[in-house]
mmCIF file of C-alpha atoms in Angstrom:
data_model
loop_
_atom_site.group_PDB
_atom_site.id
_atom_site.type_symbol
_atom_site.label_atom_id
_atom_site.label_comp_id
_atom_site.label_asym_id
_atom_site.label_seq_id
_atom_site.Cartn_x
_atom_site.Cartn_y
_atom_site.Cartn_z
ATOM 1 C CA UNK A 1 15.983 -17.887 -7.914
ATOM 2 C CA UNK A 2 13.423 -20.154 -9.246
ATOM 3 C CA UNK A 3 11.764 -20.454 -6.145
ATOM 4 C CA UNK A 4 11.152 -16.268 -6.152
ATOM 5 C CA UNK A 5 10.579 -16.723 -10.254
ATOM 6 C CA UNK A 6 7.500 -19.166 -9.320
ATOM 7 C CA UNK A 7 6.005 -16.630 -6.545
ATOM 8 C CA UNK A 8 6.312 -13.584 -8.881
ATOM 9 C CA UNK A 9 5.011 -15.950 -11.733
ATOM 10 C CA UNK A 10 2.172 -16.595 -9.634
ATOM 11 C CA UNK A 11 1.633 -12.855 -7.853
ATOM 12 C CA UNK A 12 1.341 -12.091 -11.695
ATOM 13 C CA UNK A 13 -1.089 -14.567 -12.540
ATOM 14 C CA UNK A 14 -3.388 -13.829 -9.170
ATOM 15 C CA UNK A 15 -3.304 -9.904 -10.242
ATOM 16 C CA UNK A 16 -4.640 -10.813 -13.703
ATOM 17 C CA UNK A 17 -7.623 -11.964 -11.659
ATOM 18 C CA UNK A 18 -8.119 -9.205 -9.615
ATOM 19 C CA UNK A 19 -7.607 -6.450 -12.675
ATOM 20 C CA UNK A 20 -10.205 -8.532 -14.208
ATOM 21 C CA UNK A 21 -12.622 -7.997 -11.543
ATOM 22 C CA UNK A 22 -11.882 -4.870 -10.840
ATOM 23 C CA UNK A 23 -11.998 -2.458 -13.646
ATOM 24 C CA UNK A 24 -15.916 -2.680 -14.051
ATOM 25 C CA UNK A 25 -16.030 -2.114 -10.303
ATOM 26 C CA UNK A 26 -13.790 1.199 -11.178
ATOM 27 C CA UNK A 27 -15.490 2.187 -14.120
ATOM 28 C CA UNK A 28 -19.290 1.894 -12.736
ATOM 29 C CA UNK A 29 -17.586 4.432 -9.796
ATOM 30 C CA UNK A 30 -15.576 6.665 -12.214
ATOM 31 C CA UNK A 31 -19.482 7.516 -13.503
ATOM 32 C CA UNK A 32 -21.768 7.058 -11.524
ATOM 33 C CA UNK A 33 -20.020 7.143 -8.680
ATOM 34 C CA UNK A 34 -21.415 4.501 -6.564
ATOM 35 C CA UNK A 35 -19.758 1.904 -4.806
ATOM 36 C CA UNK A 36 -21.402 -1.345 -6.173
ATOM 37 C CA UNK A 37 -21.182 -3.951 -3.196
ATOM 38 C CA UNK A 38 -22.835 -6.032 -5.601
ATOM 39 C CA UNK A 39 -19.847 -6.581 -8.557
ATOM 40 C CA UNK A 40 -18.733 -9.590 -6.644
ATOM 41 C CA UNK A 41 -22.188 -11.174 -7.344
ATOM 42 C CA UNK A 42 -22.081 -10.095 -10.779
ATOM 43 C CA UNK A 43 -19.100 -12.188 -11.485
ATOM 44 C CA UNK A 44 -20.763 -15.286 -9.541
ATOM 45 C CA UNK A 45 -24.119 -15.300 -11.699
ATOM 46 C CA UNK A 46 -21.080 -15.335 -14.419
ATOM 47 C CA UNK A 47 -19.902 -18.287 -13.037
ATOM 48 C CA UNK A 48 -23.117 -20.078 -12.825
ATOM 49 C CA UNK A 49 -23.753 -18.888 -16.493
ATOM 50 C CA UNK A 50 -20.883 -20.161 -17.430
ATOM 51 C CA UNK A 51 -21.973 -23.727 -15.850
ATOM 52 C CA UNK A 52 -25.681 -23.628 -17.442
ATOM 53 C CA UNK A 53 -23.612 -23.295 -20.567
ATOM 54 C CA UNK A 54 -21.794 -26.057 -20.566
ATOM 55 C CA UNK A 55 -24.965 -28.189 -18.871
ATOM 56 C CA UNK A 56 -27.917 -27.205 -21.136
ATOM 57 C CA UNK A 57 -25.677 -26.268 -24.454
ATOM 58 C CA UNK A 58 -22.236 -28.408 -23.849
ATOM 59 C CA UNK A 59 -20.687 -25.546 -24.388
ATOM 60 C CA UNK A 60 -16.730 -24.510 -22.945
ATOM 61 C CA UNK A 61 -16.750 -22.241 -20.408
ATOM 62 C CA UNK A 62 -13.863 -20.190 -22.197
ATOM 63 C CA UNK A 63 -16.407 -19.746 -24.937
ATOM 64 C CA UNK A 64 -19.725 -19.368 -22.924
ATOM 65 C CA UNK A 65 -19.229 -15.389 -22.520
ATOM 66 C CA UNK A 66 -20.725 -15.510 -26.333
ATOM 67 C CA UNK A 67 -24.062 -15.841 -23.882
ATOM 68 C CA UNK A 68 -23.426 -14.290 -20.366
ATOM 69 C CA UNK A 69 -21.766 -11.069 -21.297
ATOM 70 C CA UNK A 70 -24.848 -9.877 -23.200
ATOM 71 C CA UNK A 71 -27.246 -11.125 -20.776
ATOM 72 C CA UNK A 72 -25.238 -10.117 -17.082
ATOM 73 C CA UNK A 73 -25.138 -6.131 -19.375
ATOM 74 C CA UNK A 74 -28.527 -6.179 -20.584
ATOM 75 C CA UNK A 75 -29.395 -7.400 -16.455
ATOM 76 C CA UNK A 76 -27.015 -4.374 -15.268
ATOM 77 C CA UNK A 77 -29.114 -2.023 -17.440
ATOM 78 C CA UNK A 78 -32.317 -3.194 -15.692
ATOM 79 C CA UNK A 79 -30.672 -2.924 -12.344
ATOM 80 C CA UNK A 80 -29.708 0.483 -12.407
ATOM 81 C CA UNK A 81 -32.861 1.620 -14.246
ATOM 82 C CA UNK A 82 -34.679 0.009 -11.991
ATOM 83 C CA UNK A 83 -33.072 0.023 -8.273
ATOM 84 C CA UNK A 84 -30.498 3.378 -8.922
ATOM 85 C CA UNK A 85 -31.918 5.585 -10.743
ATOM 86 C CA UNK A 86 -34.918 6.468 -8.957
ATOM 87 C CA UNK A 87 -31.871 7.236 -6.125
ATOM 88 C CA UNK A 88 -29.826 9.267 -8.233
ATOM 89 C CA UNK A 89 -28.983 11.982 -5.863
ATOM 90 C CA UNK A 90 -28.586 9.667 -2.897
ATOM 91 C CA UNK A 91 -25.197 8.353 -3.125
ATOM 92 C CA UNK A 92 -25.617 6.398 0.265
ATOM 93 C CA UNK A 93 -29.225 5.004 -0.389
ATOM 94 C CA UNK A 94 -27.763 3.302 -4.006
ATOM 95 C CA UNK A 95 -24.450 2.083 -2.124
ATOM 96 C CA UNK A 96 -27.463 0.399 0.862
ATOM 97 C CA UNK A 97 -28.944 -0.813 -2.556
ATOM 98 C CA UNK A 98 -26.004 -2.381 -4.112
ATOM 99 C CA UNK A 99 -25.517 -4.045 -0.730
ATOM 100 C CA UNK A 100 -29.580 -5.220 -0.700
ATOM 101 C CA UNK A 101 -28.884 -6.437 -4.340
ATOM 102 C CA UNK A 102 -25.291 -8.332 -2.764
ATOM 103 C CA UNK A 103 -28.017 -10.446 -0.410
ATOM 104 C CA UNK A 104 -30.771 -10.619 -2.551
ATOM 105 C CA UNK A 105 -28.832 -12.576 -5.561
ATOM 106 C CA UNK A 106 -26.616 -14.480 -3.274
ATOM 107 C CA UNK A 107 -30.080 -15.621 -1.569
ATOM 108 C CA UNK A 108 -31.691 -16.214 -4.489
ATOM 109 C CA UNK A 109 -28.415 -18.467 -5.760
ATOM 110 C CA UNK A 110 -28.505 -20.094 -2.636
ATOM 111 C CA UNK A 111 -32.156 -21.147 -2.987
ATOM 112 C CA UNK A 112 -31.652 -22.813 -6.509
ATOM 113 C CA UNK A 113 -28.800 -24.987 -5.809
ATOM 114 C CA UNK A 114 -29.723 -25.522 -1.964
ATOM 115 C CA UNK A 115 -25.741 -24.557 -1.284
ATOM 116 C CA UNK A 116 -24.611 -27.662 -3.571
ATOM 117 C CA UNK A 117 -21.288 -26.476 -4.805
ATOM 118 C CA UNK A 118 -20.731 -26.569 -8.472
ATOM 119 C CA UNK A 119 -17.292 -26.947 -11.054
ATOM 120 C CA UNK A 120 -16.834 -26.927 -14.612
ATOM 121 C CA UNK A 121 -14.206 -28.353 -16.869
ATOM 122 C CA UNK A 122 -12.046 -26.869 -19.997
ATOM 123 C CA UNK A 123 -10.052 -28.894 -22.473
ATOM 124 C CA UNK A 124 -7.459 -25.826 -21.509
ATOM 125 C CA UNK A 125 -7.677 -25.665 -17.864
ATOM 126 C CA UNK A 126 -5.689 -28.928 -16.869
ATOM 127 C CA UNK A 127 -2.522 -27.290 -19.299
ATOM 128 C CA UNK A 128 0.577 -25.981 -17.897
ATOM 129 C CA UNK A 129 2.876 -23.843 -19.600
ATOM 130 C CA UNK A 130 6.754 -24.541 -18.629
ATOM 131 C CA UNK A 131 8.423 -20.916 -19.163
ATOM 132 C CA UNK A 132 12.604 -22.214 -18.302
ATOM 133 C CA UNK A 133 11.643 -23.116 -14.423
ATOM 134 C CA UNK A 134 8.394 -21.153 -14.050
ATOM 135 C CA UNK A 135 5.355 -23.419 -14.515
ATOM 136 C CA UNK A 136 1.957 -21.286 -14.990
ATOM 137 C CA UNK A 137 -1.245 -22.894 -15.577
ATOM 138 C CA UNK A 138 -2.719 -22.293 -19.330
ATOM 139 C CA UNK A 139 -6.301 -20.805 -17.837
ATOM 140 C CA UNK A 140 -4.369 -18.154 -15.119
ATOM 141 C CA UNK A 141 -2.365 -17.455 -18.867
ATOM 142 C CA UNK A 142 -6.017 -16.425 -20.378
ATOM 143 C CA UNK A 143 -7.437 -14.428 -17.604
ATOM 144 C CA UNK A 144 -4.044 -12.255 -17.989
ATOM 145 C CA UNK A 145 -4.596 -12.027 -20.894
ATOM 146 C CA UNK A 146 -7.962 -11.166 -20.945
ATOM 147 C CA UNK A 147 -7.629 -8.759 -18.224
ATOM 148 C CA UNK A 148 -4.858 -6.652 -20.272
ATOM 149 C CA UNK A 149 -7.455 -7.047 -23.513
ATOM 150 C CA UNK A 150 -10.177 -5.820 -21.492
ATOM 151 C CA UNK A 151 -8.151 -2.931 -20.373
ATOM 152 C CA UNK A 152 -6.628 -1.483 -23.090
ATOM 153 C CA UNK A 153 -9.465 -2.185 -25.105
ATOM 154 C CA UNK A 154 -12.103 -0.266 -22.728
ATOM 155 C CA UNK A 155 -9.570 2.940 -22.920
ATOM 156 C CA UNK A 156 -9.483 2.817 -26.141
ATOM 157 C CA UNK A 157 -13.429 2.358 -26.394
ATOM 158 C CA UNK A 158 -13.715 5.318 -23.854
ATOM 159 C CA UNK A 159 -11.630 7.646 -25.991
ATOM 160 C CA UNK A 160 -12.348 6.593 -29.725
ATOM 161 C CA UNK A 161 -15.933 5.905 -29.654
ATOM 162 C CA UNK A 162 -18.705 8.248 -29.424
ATOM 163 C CA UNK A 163 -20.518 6.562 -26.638
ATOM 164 C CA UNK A 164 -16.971 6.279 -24.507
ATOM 165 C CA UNK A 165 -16.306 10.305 -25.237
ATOM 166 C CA UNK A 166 -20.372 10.678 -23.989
ATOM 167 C CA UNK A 167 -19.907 8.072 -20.933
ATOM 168 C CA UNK A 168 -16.211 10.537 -20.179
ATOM 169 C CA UNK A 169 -18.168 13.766 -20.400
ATOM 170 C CA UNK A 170 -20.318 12.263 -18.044
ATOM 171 C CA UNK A 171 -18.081 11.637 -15.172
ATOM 172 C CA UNK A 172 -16.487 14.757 -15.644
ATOM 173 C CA UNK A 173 -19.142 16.927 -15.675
ATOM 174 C CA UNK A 174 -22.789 15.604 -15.635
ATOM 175 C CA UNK A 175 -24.928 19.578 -15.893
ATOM 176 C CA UNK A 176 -22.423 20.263 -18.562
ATOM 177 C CA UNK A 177 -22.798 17.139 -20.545
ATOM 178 C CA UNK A 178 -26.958 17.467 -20.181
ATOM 179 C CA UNK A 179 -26.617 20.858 -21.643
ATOM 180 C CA UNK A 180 -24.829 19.332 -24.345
ATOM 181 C CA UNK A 181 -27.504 17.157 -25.336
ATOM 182 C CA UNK A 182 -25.835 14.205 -23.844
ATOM 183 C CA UNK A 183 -28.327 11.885 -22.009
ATOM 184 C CA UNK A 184 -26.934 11.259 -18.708
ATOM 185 C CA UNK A 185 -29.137 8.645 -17.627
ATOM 186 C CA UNK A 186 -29.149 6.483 -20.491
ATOM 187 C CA UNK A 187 -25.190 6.654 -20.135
ATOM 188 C CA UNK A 188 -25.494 5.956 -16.180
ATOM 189 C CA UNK A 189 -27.140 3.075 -17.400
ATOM 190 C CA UNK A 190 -24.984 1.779 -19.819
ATOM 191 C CA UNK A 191 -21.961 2.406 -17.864
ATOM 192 C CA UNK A 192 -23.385 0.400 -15.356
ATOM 193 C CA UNK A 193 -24.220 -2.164 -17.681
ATOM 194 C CA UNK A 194 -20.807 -2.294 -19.340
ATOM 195 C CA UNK A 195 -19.141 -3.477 -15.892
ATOM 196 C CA UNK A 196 -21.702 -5.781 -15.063
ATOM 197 C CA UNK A 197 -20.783 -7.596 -18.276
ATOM 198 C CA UNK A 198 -17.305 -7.094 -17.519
ATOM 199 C CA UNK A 199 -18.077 -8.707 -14.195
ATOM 200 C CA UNK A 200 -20.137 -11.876 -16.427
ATOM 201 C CA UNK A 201 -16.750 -12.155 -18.645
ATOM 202 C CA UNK A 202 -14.585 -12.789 -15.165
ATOM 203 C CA UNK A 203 -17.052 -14.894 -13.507
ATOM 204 C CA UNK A 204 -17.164 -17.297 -17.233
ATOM 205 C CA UNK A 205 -13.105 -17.241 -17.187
ATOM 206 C CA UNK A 206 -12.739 -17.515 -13.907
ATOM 207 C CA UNK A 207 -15.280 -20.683 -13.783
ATOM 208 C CA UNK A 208 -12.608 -23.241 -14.197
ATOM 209 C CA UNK A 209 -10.327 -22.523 -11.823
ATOM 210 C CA UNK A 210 -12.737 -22.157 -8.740
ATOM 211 C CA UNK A 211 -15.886 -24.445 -7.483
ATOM 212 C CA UNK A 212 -18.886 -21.898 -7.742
ATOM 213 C CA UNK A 213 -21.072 -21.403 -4.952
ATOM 214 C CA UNK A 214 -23.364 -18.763 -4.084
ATOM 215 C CA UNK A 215 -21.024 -16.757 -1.517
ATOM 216 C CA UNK A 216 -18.231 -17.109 -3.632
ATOM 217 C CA UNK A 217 -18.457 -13.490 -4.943
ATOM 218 C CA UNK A 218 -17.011 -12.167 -1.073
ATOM 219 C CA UNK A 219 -13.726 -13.915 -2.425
ATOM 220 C CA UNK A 220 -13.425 -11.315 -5.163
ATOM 221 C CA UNK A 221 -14.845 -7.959 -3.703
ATOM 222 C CA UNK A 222 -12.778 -7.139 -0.508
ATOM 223 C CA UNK A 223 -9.523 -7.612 -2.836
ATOM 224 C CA UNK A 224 -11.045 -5.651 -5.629
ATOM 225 C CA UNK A 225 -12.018 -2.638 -3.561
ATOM 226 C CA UNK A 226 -8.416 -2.913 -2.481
ATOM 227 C CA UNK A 227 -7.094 -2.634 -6.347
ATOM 228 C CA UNK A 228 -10.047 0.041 -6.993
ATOM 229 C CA UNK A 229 -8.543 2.482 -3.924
ATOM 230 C CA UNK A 230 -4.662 1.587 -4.444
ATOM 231 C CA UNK A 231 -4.972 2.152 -8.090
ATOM 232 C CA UNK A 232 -7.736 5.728 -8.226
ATOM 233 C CA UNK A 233 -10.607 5.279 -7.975
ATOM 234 C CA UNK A 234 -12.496 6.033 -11.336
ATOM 235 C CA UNK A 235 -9.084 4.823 -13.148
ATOM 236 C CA UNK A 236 -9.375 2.138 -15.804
ATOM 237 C CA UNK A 237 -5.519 2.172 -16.053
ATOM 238 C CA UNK A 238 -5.100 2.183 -11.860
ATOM 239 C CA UNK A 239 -7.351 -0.627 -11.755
ATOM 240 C CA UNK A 240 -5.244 -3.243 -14.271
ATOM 241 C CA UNK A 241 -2.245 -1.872 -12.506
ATOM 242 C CA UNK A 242 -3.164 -2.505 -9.185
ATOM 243 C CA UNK A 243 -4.448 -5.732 -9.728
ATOM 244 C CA UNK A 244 -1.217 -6.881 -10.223
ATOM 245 C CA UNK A 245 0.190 -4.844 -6.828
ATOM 246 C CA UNK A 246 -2.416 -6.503 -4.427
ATOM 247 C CA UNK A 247 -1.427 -9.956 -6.404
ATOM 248 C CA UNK A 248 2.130 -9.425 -5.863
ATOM 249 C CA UNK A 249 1.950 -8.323 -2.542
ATOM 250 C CA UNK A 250 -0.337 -11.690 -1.425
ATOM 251 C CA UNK A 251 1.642 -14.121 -3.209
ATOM 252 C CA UNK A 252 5.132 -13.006 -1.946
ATOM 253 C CA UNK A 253 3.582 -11.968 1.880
ATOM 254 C CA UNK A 254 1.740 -15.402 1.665
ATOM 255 C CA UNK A 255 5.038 -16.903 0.763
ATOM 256 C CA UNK A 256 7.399 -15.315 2.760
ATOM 257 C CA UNK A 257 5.821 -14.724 6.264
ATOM 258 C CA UNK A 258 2.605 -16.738 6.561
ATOM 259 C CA UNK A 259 -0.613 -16.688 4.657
ATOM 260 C CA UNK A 260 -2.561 -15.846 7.480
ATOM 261 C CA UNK A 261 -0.810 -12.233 7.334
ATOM 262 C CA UNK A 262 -1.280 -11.744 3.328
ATOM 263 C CA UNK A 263 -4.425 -9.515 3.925
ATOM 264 C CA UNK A 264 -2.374 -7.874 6.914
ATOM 265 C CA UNK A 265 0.542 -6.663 4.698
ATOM 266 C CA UNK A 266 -1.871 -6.115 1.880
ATOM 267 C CA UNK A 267 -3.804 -3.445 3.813
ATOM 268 C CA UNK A 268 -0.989 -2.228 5.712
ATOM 269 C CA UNK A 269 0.466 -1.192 1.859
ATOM 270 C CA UNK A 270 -2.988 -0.221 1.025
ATOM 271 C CA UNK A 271 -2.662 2.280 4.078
ATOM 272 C CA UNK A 272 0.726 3.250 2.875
ATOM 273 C CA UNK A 273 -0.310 4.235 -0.493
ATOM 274 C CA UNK A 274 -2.908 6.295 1.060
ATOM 275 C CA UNK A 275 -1.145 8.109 3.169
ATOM 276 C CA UNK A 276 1.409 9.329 -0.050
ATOM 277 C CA UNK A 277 -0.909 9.570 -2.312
ATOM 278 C CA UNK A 278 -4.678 9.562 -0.831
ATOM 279 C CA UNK A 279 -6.096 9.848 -4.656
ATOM 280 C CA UNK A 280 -4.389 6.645 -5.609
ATOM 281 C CA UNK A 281 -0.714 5.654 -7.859
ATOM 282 C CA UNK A 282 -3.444 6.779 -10.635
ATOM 283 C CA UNK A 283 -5.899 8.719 -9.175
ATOM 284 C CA UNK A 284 -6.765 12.690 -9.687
ATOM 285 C CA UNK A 285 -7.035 14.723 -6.675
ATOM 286 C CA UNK A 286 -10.235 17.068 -5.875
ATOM 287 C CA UNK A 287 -13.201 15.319 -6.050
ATOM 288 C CA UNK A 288 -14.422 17.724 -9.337
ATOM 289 C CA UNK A 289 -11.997 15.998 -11.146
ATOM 290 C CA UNK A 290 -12.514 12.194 -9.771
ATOM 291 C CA UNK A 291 -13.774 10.041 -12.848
ATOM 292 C CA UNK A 292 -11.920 8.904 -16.510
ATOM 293 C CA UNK A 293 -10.536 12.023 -16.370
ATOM 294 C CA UNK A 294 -6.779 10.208 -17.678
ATOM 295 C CA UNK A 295 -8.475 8.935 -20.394
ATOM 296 C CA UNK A 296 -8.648 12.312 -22.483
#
């Protein structure tokens, strides 16, 4: 029983990771819908902020998102004003542009630290919390907990706030909400630069418990599209919940037959979902209705 306690403690702790990642991948589709190949990268320039932090300022990597979540959502907002808006209309030209932007910043990484792998340290990352016979590392704890603050608090910003109910009648109906006044574009933008911050506040949480190198965002994207799919796509709520189902299902597959067959069983339940449910546990079905609609 303690054995199964520690592999549930630690499918848990892995889904908090994953929700993290994944509900500014989600959100960025449930608007603009666009696939953004590039959210993995996005949480590794949050990494490396999260390192220039602590070098240039001494600063803790648990409080370095003062710093990168401004700057990673002011450089979303240039990225889609820049590189996806002049495609609006193209939906598969912006997701070939996500995936240029994917090579282009992992390149341009690549070229500043010549491949040298990087690591940063937190008074709080060596802890371990001793729960009766499940022992969970103090900086998995935070990015739980961050990942269920960052989701409640982005529904609640999406249905109490002005600029949430303008980014919601956006992805429900984009004519409608420019007849309304509402302007589209400067909420496609700020949409997209909400989950690259999002993505900035993983990669500077995430920063302890992984060495950072420039093709460490692939770690993070396969398993998030995998969350974004199982839980709806466009669902802030499917996204933190099926973070913890892909976690779950790797820790206890990885436990119980063989790691090499985690991703196996992962997909094969990702297929399974699919096949119920082909909108997702969350999801709404017709593609009219795709997009934050759960949040009203």
């Amino acid at each position: 029983m303690a054995e199964f306690l520690n592999i549930l403690a630690i499918g848990l702790l892995l889904g908090g990771i994953y929700a993290l990642v994944s509900v500014g991948l989600n959100l960025i589709f449930g608007v603009i819908r666009v696939v953004n190949f590039a959210q993995g990268e996005f949480v590794m320039l949050g990494m490396y902020g999260a390192f220039a932090a602590q070098t240039a300022l001494r600063l803790d990597p648990y409080l370095a998102p003062v710093l990168v979540v401004p700057a990673l959502f002011l450089l979303g907002c240039a990225v889609y004003w820049v590189l996806l808006r002049p495609l609006q209309g193209e939906p598969m030209m912006q997701v070939f542009a996500t995936f240029g932007l994917l090579m282009v910043l992992e390149n341009s990484v690549l070229a500043v630290t010549r491949g040298v792998s990087f690591s940063v340290g937190s008074v709080l990352s060596d802890t371990t919390i001793a729960i009766g016979p499940v022992q969970m590392p103090l900086a998995r704890i935070i990015v739980l907990a961050a990942a269920t603050v960052v989701a409640a608090g982005l529904g609640w910003w999406l249905r109490a706030t002005m600029p949430g109910k303008a980014i919601r009648a956006v992805a429900q109906d984009r004519k409608a909400a420019r007849l309304m006044g509402i302007p589209v574009e400067r909420m496609y933008m700020v949409t997209f630069g909400v989950g690259a911050a999002l993505a900035g506040l993983a990669g500077c949480l995430l920063s302890p418990l992984y060495s950072m190198s420039p093709q460490i965002g692939m770690n993070f994207i396969m398993p998030a599209f995998a969350v974004v799919v199982l839980g709806g796509l466009g669902s802030v709520r499917g996204a933190y919940v099926g973070g913890f189902i892909v976690g779950l299902t790797e820790a206890l597959a990885g436990f119980y037959l063989d790691p090499a067959l985690k991703h196996a069983v992962l997909f094969m339940v990702f297929i399974a979902v699919l096949i119920i449910r082909p909108s997702g546990l969350f999801g709404v079905a017709g593609a009219e209705e795709v997009g934050l609609r759960e949040q009203s």
